[in-house]
PDB file of C-alpha atoms in Angstrom:
ATOM      1  CA  ASP A   1    -159.554-102.486 -80.659  1.00  0.00           C
ATOM      2  CA  GLN A   2    -163.817-102.290 -79.422  1.00  0.00           C
ATOM      3  CA  GLN A   3    -164.511-102.952 -77.166  1.00  0.00           C
ATOM      4  CA  VAL A   4    -167.659-103.072 -77.580  1.00  0.00           C
ATOM      5  CA  LYS A   5    -169.719-103.930 -80.179  1.00  0.00           C
ATOM      6  CA  GLN A   6    -173.595-103.110 -81.879  1.00  0.00           C
ATOM      7  CA  ASN A   7    -173.346-105.619 -85.057  1.00  0.00           C
ATOM      8  CA  SER A   8    -177.126-104.795 -86.342  1.00  0.00           C
ATOM      9  CA  PRO A   9    -176.107-100.814 -87.688  1.00  0.00           C
ATOM     10  CA  SER A  10    -180.037-101.288 -88.369  1.00  0.00           C
ATOM     11  CA  LEU A  11    -183.633-102.435 -87.046  1.00  0.00           C
ATOM     12  CA  SER A  12    -186.791-102.165 -88.577  1.00  0.00           C
ATOM     13  CA  VAL A  13    -189.918-104.056 -86.637  1.00  0.00           C
ATOM     14  CA  GLN A  14    -193.364-103.174 -87.440  1.00  0.00           C
ATOM     15  CA  GLU A  15    -195.779-101.754 -84.264  1.00  0.00           C
ATOM     16  CA  GLY A  16    -196.627-104.183 -81.234  1.00  0.00           C
ATOM     17  CA  ARG A  17    -193.874-106.825 -82.631  1.00  0.00           C
ATOM     18  CA  ILE A  18    -190.766-107.448 -80.396  1.00  0.00           C
ATOM     19  CA  SER A  19    -187.652-105.318 -80.826  1.00  0.00           C
ATOM     20  CA  ILE A  20    -184.491-107.274 -80.075  1.00  0.00           C
ATOM     21  CA  LEU A  21    -180.682-105.153 -79.604  1.00  0.00           C
ATOM     22  CA  ASN A  22    -177.885-106.542 -79.483  1.00  0.00           C
ATOM     23  CA  CYS A  23    -174.414-106.233 -77.970  1.00  0.00           C
ATOM     24  CA  ASP A  24    -171.219-108.156 -77.731  1.00  0.00           C
ATOM     25  CA  TYR A  25    -167.722-107.130 -74.857  1.00  0.00           C
ATOM     26  CA  THR A  26    -164.188-108.173 -75.149  1.00  0.00           C
ATOM     27  CA  ASN A  27    -163.400-106.827 -71.229  1.00  0.00           C
ATOM     28  CA  SER A  28    -163.753-109.021 -68.796  1.00  0.00           C
ATOM     29  CA  MET A  29    -163.659-106.456 -66.459  1.00  0.00           C
ATOM     30  CA  PHE A  30    -166.446-104.668 -67.213  1.00  0.00           C
ATOM     31  CA  ASP A  31    -169.361-105.263 -64.588  1.00  0.00           C
ATOM     32  CA  TYR A  32    -171.777-103.370 -65.287  1.00  0.00           C
ATOM     33  CA  PHE A  33    -173.467-102.732 -68.154  1.00  0.00           C
ATOM     34  CA  LEU A  34    -176.549 -99.998 -69.559  1.00  0.00           C
ATOM     35  CA  TRP A  35    -178.499 -99.207 -72.413  1.00  0.00           C
ATOM     36  CA  TYR A  36    -178.858 -95.565 -73.567  1.00  0.00           C
ATOM     37  CA  LYS A  37    -181.852 -93.947 -76.115  1.00  0.00           C
ATOM     38  CA  LYS A  38    -180.464 -91.136 -78.160  1.00  0.00           C
ATOM     39  CA  TYR A  39    -182.808 -88.893 -79.856  1.00  0.00           C
ATOM     40  CA  PRO A  40    -181.559 -86.997 -83.232  1.00  0.00           C
ATOM     41  CA  ALA A  41    -180.481 -83.565 -81.745  1.00  0.00           C
ATOM     42  CA  GLU A  42    -180.290 -84.641 -77.789  1.00  0.00           C
ATOM     43  CA  GLY A  43    -178.690 -85.672 -75.794  1.00  0.00           C
ATOM     44  CA  PRO A  44    -178.759 -90.033 -74.798  1.00  0.00           C
ATOM     45  CA  THR A  45    -181.385 -90.815 -71.867  1.00  0.00           C
ATOM     46  CA  PHE A  46    -180.522 -93.375 -69.797  1.00  0.00           C
ATOM     47  CA  LEU A  47    -182.765 -96.510 -70.784  1.00  0.00           C
ATOM     48  CA  ILE A  48    -182.226 -99.498 -67.954  1.00  0.00           C
ATOM     49  CA  SER A  49    -178.582-101.366 -66.956  1.00  0.00           C
ATOM     50  CA  ILE A  50    -178.162-104.460 -65.308  1.00  0.00           C
ATOM     51  CA  SER A  51    -175.036-105.047 -63.098  1.00  0.00           C
ATOM     52  CA  SER A  52    -173.112-107.821 -64.203  1.00  0.00           C
ATOM     53  CA  ILE A  53    -174.658-110.234 -61.322  1.00  0.00           C
ATOM     54  CA  LYS A  54    -177.422-110.528 -62.474  1.00  0.00           C
ATOM     55  CA  ASP A  55    -178.785-112.269 -65.504  1.00  0.00           C
ATOM     56  CA  LYS A  56    -182.144-110.546 -66.438  1.00  0.00           C
ATOM     57  CA  ASN A  57    -183.998-106.917 -65.433  1.00  0.00           C
ATOM     58  CA  GLU A  58    -187.193-106.138 -66.878  1.00  0.00           C
ATOM     59  CA  ASP A  59    -188.494-102.501 -66.534  1.00  0.00           C
ATOM     60  CA  GLY A  60    -192.181-101.996 -67.858  1.00  0.00           C
ATOM     61  CA  ARG A  61    -192.063-102.468 -71.667  1.00  0.00           C
ATOM     62  CA  PHE A  62    -187.963-103.279 -71.544  1.00  0.00           C
ATOM     63  CA  THR A  63    -185.719-105.962 -70.907  1.00  0.00           C
ATOM     64  CA  VAL A  64    -182.372-106.984 -70.674  1.00  0.00           C
ATOM     65  CA  PHE A  65    -180.114-109.764 -70.125  1.00  0.00           C
ATOM     66  CA  LEU A  66    -176.881-110.443 -69.512  1.00  0.00           C
ATOM     67  CA  ASN A  67    -175.069-113.474 -70.359  1.00  0.00           C
ATOM     68  CA  LYS A  68    -171.730-113.230 -69.251  1.00  0.00           C
ATOM     69  CA  SER A  69    -169.589-116.030 -70.340  1.00  0.00           C
ATOM     70  CA  ALA A  70    -170.589-115.250 -74.305  1.00  0.00           C
ATOM     71  CA  LYS A  71    -169.933-111.818 -73.136  1.00  0.00           C
ATOM     72  CA  HIS A  72    -173.207-111.157 -74.394  1.00  0.00           C
ATOM     73  CA  LEU A  73    -176.577-108.370 -73.612  1.00  0.00           C
ATOM     74  CA  SER A  74    -179.817-107.646 -75.588  1.00  0.00           C
ATOM     75  CA  LEU A  75    -182.143-105.216 -75.382  1.00  0.00           C
ATOM     76  CA  HIS A  76    -185.505-106.896 -75.629  1.00  0.00           C
ATOM     77  CA  ILE A  77    -188.905-103.779 -76.086  1.00  0.00           C
ATOM     78  CA  VAL A  78    -191.760-105.594 -76.130  1.00  0.00           C
ATOM     79  CA  PRO A  79    -194.116-104.099 -77.572  1.00  0.00           C
ATOM     80  CA  SER A  80    -192.639-101.944 -79.308  1.00  0.00           C
ATOM     81  CA  GLN A  81    -194.482 -98.917 -79.977  1.00  0.00           C
ATOM     82  CA  PRO A  82    -193.329 -96.211 -82.798  1.00  0.00           C
ATOM     83  CA  GLY A  83    -191.515 -93.883 -80.417  1.00  0.00           C
ATOM     84  CA  ASP A  84    -189.262 -95.999 -80.047  1.00  0.00           C
ATOM     85  CA  SER A  85    -187.932 -95.439 -83.468  1.00  0.00           C
ATOM     86  CA  ALA A  86    -184.432 -94.049 -81.754  1.00  0.00           C
ATOM     87  CA  VAL A  87    -180.212 -94.872 -82.124  1.00  0.00           C
ATOM     88  CA  TYR A  88    -180.133 -97.509 -79.109  1.00  0.00           C
ATOM     89  CA  PHE A  89    -176.085 -97.833 -76.832  1.00  0.00           C
ATOM     90  CA  CYS A  90    -174.806 -99.552 -74.580  1.00  0.00           C
ATOM     91  CA  ALA A  91    -172.718 -99.225 -72.714  1.00  0.00           C
ATOM     92  CA  ALA A  92    -170.011-101.033 -69.738  1.00  0.00           C
ATOM     93  CA  SER A  93    -168.190-100.000 -66.570  1.00  0.00           C
ATOM     94  CA  PRO A  94    -165.075-101.591 -66.000  1.00  0.00           C
ATOM     95  CA  LYS A  95    -165.482-102.811 -62.421  1.00  0.00           C
ATOM     96  CA  GLY A  96    -164.984-100.764 -59.049  1.00  0.00           C
ATOM     97  CA  GLY A  97    -161.727 -98.181 -58.054  1.00  0.00           C
ATOM     98  CA  THR A  98    -161.328 -95.016 -60.092  1.00  0.00           C
ATOM     99  CA  SER A  99    -162.049 -96.995 -63.985  1.00  0.00           C
ATOM    100  CA  TYR A 100    -165.876 -97.646 -62.295  1.00  0.00           C
ATOM    101  CA  GLY A 101    -167.895 -95.125 -63.933  1.00  0.00           C
ATOM    102  CA  LYS A 102    -165.933 -94.350 -67.276  1.00  0.00           C
ATOM    103  CA  LEU A 103    -168.452 -96.158 -69.692  1.00  0.00           C
ATOM    104  CA  THR A 104    -166.951 -97.022 -73.281  1.00  0.00           C
ATOM    105  CA  PHE A 105    -169.965 -97.199 -75.865  1.00  0.00           C
ATOM    106  CA  GLY A 106    -171.101 -99.202 -78.030  1.00  0.00           C
ATOM    107  CA  GLN A 107    -171.059 -97.394 -82.316  1.00  0.00           C
ATOM    108  CA  GLY A 108    -175.734 -97.549 -82.321  1.00  0.00           C
ATOM    109  CA  THR A 109    -178.095 -99.077 -83.078  1.00  0.00           C
ATOM    110  CA  ILE A 110    -181.083 -97.147 -85.583  1.00  0.00           C
ATOM    111  CA  LEU A 111    -183.975 -98.868 -84.464  1.00  0.00           C
ATOM    112  CA  THR A 112    -187.479 -98.099 -86.666  1.00  0.00           C
ATOM    113  CA  VAL A 113    -190.557 -99.053 -85.547  1.00  0.00           C
ATOM    114  CA  HIS A 114    -193.334 -99.000 -88.445  1.00  0.00           C
ATOM    115  CA  PRO A 115    -196.753 -98.196 -87.605  1.00  0.00           C
TER     116      PRO A 115
ATOM    117  CA  ASN B   1    -186.395 -79.306 -65.199  1.00  0.00           C
ATOM    118  CA  ALA B   2    -183.399 -80.458 -62.812  1.00  0.00           C
ATOM    119  CA  GLY B   3    -180.560 -81.932 -65.665  1.00  0.00           C
ATOM    120  CA  VAL B   4    -177.166 -81.117 -67.479  1.00  0.00           C
ATOM    121  CA  THR B   5    -176.697 -77.474 -69.059  1.00  0.00           C
ATOM    122  CA  GLN B   6    -174.300 -77.432 -71.995  1.00  0.00           C
ATOM    123  CA  THR B   7    -173.406 -73.825 -73.980  1.00  0.00           C
ATOM    124  CA  PRO B   8    -172.939 -72.892 -76.800  1.00  0.00           C
ATOM    125  CA  LYS B   9    -174.925 -75.395 -78.946  1.00  0.00           C
ATOM    126  CA  PHE B  10    -173.024 -75.055 -82.140  1.00  0.00           C
ATOM    127  CA  GLN B  11    -169.708 -73.456 -82.631  1.00  0.00           C
ATOM    128  CA  VAL B  12    -167.906 -72.177 -85.734  1.00  0.00           C
ATOM    129  CA  LEU B  13    -164.327 -72.047 -86.294  1.00  0.00           C
ATOM    130  CA  LYS B  14    -161.366 -71.815 -87.982  1.00  0.00           C
ATOM    131  CA  THR B  15    -157.963 -74.287 -87.193  1.00  0.00           C
ATOM    132  CA  GLY B  16    -156.425 -72.860 -84.573  1.00  0.00           C
ATOM    133  CA  GLN B  17    -158.211 -70.834 -82.689  1.00  0.00           C
ATOM    134  CA  SER B  18    -159.100 -71.357 -78.839  1.00  0.00           C
ATOM    135  CA  MET B  19    -162.495 -72.657 -77.790  1.00  0.00           C
ATOM    136  CA  THR B  20    -164.331 -72.838 -73.698  1.00  0.00           C
ATOM    137  CA  LEU B  21    -167.196 -75.360 -73.206  1.00  0.00           C
ATOM    138  CA  GLN B  22    -169.163 -75.597 -70.604  1.00  0.00           C
ATOM    139  CA  CYS B  23    -171.255 -77.983 -69.260  1.00  0.00           C
ATOM    140  CA  ALA B  24    -173.621 -77.494 -65.479  1.00  0.00           C
ATOM    141  CA  GLN B  25    -175.517 -79.776 -63.639  1.00  0.00           C
ATOM    142  CA  ASP B  26    -178.051 -79.223 -61.120  1.00  0.00           C
ATOM    143  CA  MET B  27    -178.176 -83.135 -59.638  1.00  0.00           C
ATOM    144  CA  ASN B  28    -175.628 -82.930 -57.313  1.00  0.00           C
ATOM    145  CA  HIS B  29    -173.635 -85.539 -58.429  1.00  0.00           C
ATOM    146  CA  ASN B  30    -170.367 -86.088 -57.431  1.00  0.00           C
ATOM    147  CA  SER B  31    -168.865 -87.119 -61.041  1.00  0.00           C
ATOM    148  CA  MET B  32    -168.913 -85.512 -64.222  1.00  0.00           C
ATOM    149  CA  TYR B  33    -167.861 -86.260 -67.590  1.00  0.00           C
ATOM    150  CA  TRP B  34    -166.640 -84.657 -71.128  1.00  0.00           C
ATOM    151  CA  TYR B  35    -166.988 -87.474 -74.423  1.00  0.00           C
ATOM    152  CA  ARG B  36    -167.317 -87.288 -77.846  1.00  0.00           C
ATOM    153  CA  GLN B  37    -170.237 -88.642 -80.610  1.00  0.00           C
ATOM    154  CA  ASP B  38    -167.907 -89.497 -84.394  1.00  0.00           C
ATOM    155  CA  PRO B  39    -169.832 -90.747 -86.883  1.00  0.00           C
ATOM    156  CA  GLY B  40    -170.052 -94.844 -86.418  1.00  0.00           C
ATOM    157  CA  MET B  41    -168.504 -94.652 -83.521  1.00  0.00           C
ATOM    158  CA  GLY B  42    -170.655 -93.688 -80.469  1.00  0.00           C
ATOM    159  CA  LEU B  43    -169.435 -92.079 -77.496  1.00  0.00           C
ATOM    160  CA  ARG B  44    -165.437 -92.012 -76.409  1.00  0.00           C
ATOM    161  CA  LEU B  45    -165.031 -90.616 -73.669  1.00  0.00           C
ATOM    162  CA  ILE B  46    -162.432 -87.679 -72.817  1.00  0.00           C
ATOM    163  CA  TYR B  47    -161.761 -86.599 -70.039  1.00  0.00           C
ATOM    164  CA  TYR B  48    -164.189 -87.316 -66.229  1.00  0.00           C
ATOM    165  CA  SER B  49    -164.077 -85.825 -63.291  1.00  0.00           C
ATOM    166  CA  ALA B  50    -165.451 -87.670 -60.418  1.00  0.00           C
ATOM    167  CA  SER B  51    -165.133 -85.203 -57.798  1.00  0.00           C
ATOM    168  CA  GLU B  52    -164.219 -81.309 -57.526  1.00  0.00           C
ATOM    169  CA  GLY B  53    -161.154 -80.118 -57.703  1.00  0.00           C
ATOM    170  CA  THR B  54    -159.535 -84.160 -58.978  1.00  0.00           C
ATOM    171  CA  THR B  55    -159.514 -84.625 -62.767  1.00  0.00           C
ATOM    172  CA  ASP B  56    -158.683 -87.878 -65.526  1.00  0.00           C
ATOM    173  CA  LYS B  57    -158.012 -88.904 -68.558  1.00  0.00           C
ATOM    174  CA  GLY B  58    -160.199 -91.048 -70.726  1.00  0.00           C
ATOM    175  CA  GLU B  59    -160.090 -92.872 -74.248  1.00  0.00           C
ATOM    176  CA  VAL B  60    -159.257 -89.420 -76.498  1.00  0.00           C
ATOM    177  CA  PRO B  61    -157.670 -87.159 -74.194  1.00  0.00           C
ATOM    178  CA  ASN B  62    -155.377 -84.897 -76.525  1.00  0.00           C
ATOM    179  CA  GLY B  63    -156.113 -81.606 -77.514  1.00  0.00           C
ATOM    180  CA  TYR B  64    -157.838 -81.081 -74.886  1.00  0.00           C
ATOM    181  CA  ASN B  65    -158.168 -79.983 -71.078  1.00  0.00           C
ATOM    182  CA  VAL B  66    -160.641 -79.314 -68.833  1.00  0.00           C
ATOM    183  CA  SER B  67    -161.305 -77.720 -65.526  1.00  0.00           C
ATOM    184  CA  ARG B  68    -163.990 -78.620 -62.597  1.00  0.00           C
ATOM    185  CA  LEU B  69    -164.205 -74.715 -61.779  1.00  0.00           C
ATOM    186  CA  ASN B  70    -167.547 -76.625 -58.651  1.00  0.00           C
ATOM    187  CA  LYS B  71    -169.221 -79.181 -58.326  1.00  0.00           C
ATOM    188  CA  ARG B  72    -171.757 -77.415 -60.987  1.00  0.00           C
ATOM    189  CA  GLU B  73    -169.810 -76.560 -63.758  1.00  0.00           C
ATOM    190  CA  PHE B  74    -167.225 -78.580 -65.559  1.00  0.00           C
ATOM    191  CA  SER B  75    -165.377 -77.221 -68.827  1.00  0.00           C
ATOM    192  CA  LEU B  76    -163.698 -78.680 -71.961  1.00  0.00           C
ATOM    193  CA  ARG B  77    -161.454 -76.159 -73.777  1.00  0.00           C
ATOM    194  CA  LEU B  78    -159.568 -77.029 -76.925  1.00  0.00           C
ATOM    195  CA  GLU B  79    -156.499 -74.994 -76.811  1.00  0.00           C
ATOM    196  CA  SER B  80    -156.076 -75.195 -80.459  1.00  0.00           C
ATOM    197  CA  ALA B  81    -158.536 -76.663 -82.842  1.00  0.00           C
ATOM    198  CA  ALA B  82    -157.608 -79.052 -85.189  1.00  0.00           C
ATOM    199  CA  PRO B  83    -160.398 -79.891 -88.337  1.00  0.00           C
ATOM    200  CA  SER B  84    -160.374 -84.008 -86.891  1.00  0.00           C
ATOM    201  CA  GLN B  85    -161.774 -81.653 -83.421  1.00  0.00           C
ATOM    202  CA  THR B  86    -165.324 -81.448 -85.942  1.00  0.00           C
ATOM    203  CA  SER B  87    -167.621 -83.344 -83.076  1.00  0.00           C
ATOM    204  CA  VAL B  88    -170.555 -83.222 -81.413  1.00  0.00           C
ATOM    205  CA  TYR B  89    -169.609 -83.093 -77.545  1.00  0.00           C
ATOM    206  CA  PHE B  90    -171.636 -84.339 -74.312  1.00  0.00           C
ATOM    207  CA  CYS B  91    -171.175 -83.528 -70.721  1.00  0.00           C
ATOM    208  CA  ALA B  92    -172.472 -85.801 -68.765  1.00  0.00           C
ATOM    209  CA  SER B  93    -173.065 -86.263 -65.139  1.00  0.00           C
ATOM    210  CA  GLY B  94    -173.738 -89.300 -63.284  1.00  0.00           C
ATOM    211  CA  TRP B  95    -172.326 -92.942 -61.948  1.00  0.00           C
ATOM    212  CA  VAL B  96    -173.306 -95.792 -62.666  1.00  0.00           C
ATOM    213  CA  GLY B  97    -176.331 -97.657 -60.220  1.00  0.00           C
ATOM    214  CA  ASP B  98    -178.350 -95.737 -59.143  1.00  0.00           C
ATOM    215  CA  GLN B  99    -176.827 -92.848 -60.212  1.00  0.00           C
ATOM    216  CA  PRO B 100    -176.457 -93.728 -64.113  1.00  0.00           C
ATOM    217  CA  GLN B 101    -174.791 -90.835 -66.446  1.00  0.00           C
ATOM    218  CA  HIS B 102    -177.469 -88.274 -66.993  1.00  0.00           C
ATOM    219  CA  PHE B 103    -175.918 -86.044 -70.469  1.00  0.00           C
ATOM    220  CA  GLY B 104    -177.537 -82.942 -72.146  1.00  0.00           C
ATOM    221  CA  ASP B 105    -178.267 -81.736 -75.554  1.00  0.00           C
ATOM    222  CA  GLY B 106    -174.860 -81.204 -77.823  1.00  0.00           C
ATOM    223  CA  THR B 107    -172.624 -78.876 -78.302  1.00  0.00           C
ATOM    224  CA  ARG B 108    -172.150 -79.467 -83.076  1.00  0.00           C
ATOM    225  CA  LEU B 109    -167.992 -77.662 -83.114  1.00  0.00           C
ATOM    226  CA  SER B 110    -167.056 -77.929 -86.647  1.00  0.00           C
ATOM    227  CA  ILE B 111    -163.575 -76.428 -86.915  1.00  0.00           C
ATOM    228  CA  LEU B 112    -162.793 -75.323 -90.653  1.00  0.00           C
TER     229      LEU B 112
END
């Protein structure tokens, strides 16, 4: 049972355009959501996060949107750059207590930004 | 540079052999984690340690043991390796909120 799903295995965009990566979740106990970027032969790198009390969080070119009623989040990258080409994972953490911090990851989306 | 260090980076084992994957962090985080990544499945939590002296099972703990040696170090042991344990293993430290999890560069493990 995949509790966090990234239904698009890959996405290709032109440099300077917007990249939109999507993520859906099924567990209503998830309270905190994160996006990680991963280059080949490296570990995932934290990108941006959002708490369930918010519906938007921005950091430079990266914005994460959360729609709790739809159990959906998205990552917007504007403008996209060739260096953004990587695998992007969304992850979710349940609410407090002993399970807080135990991340559940999606399958990842390969983003390719063409010059 | 501050971060999470994993050793070894690569390892090939025969079925039935044992080995320990090492992980150390220098960010003074209380929580540490072990994940495995298989093709098309993202990262799955094997074990985690919320603080020194405590460990707990994650999503896929079977076939593994862990030791939280001190605040810095968290090791993962395969007692009798199986081909199904061929994977890339990532160690992480941190939590959520102000301390998002930081990952090491992984150990690529092949079991023949």
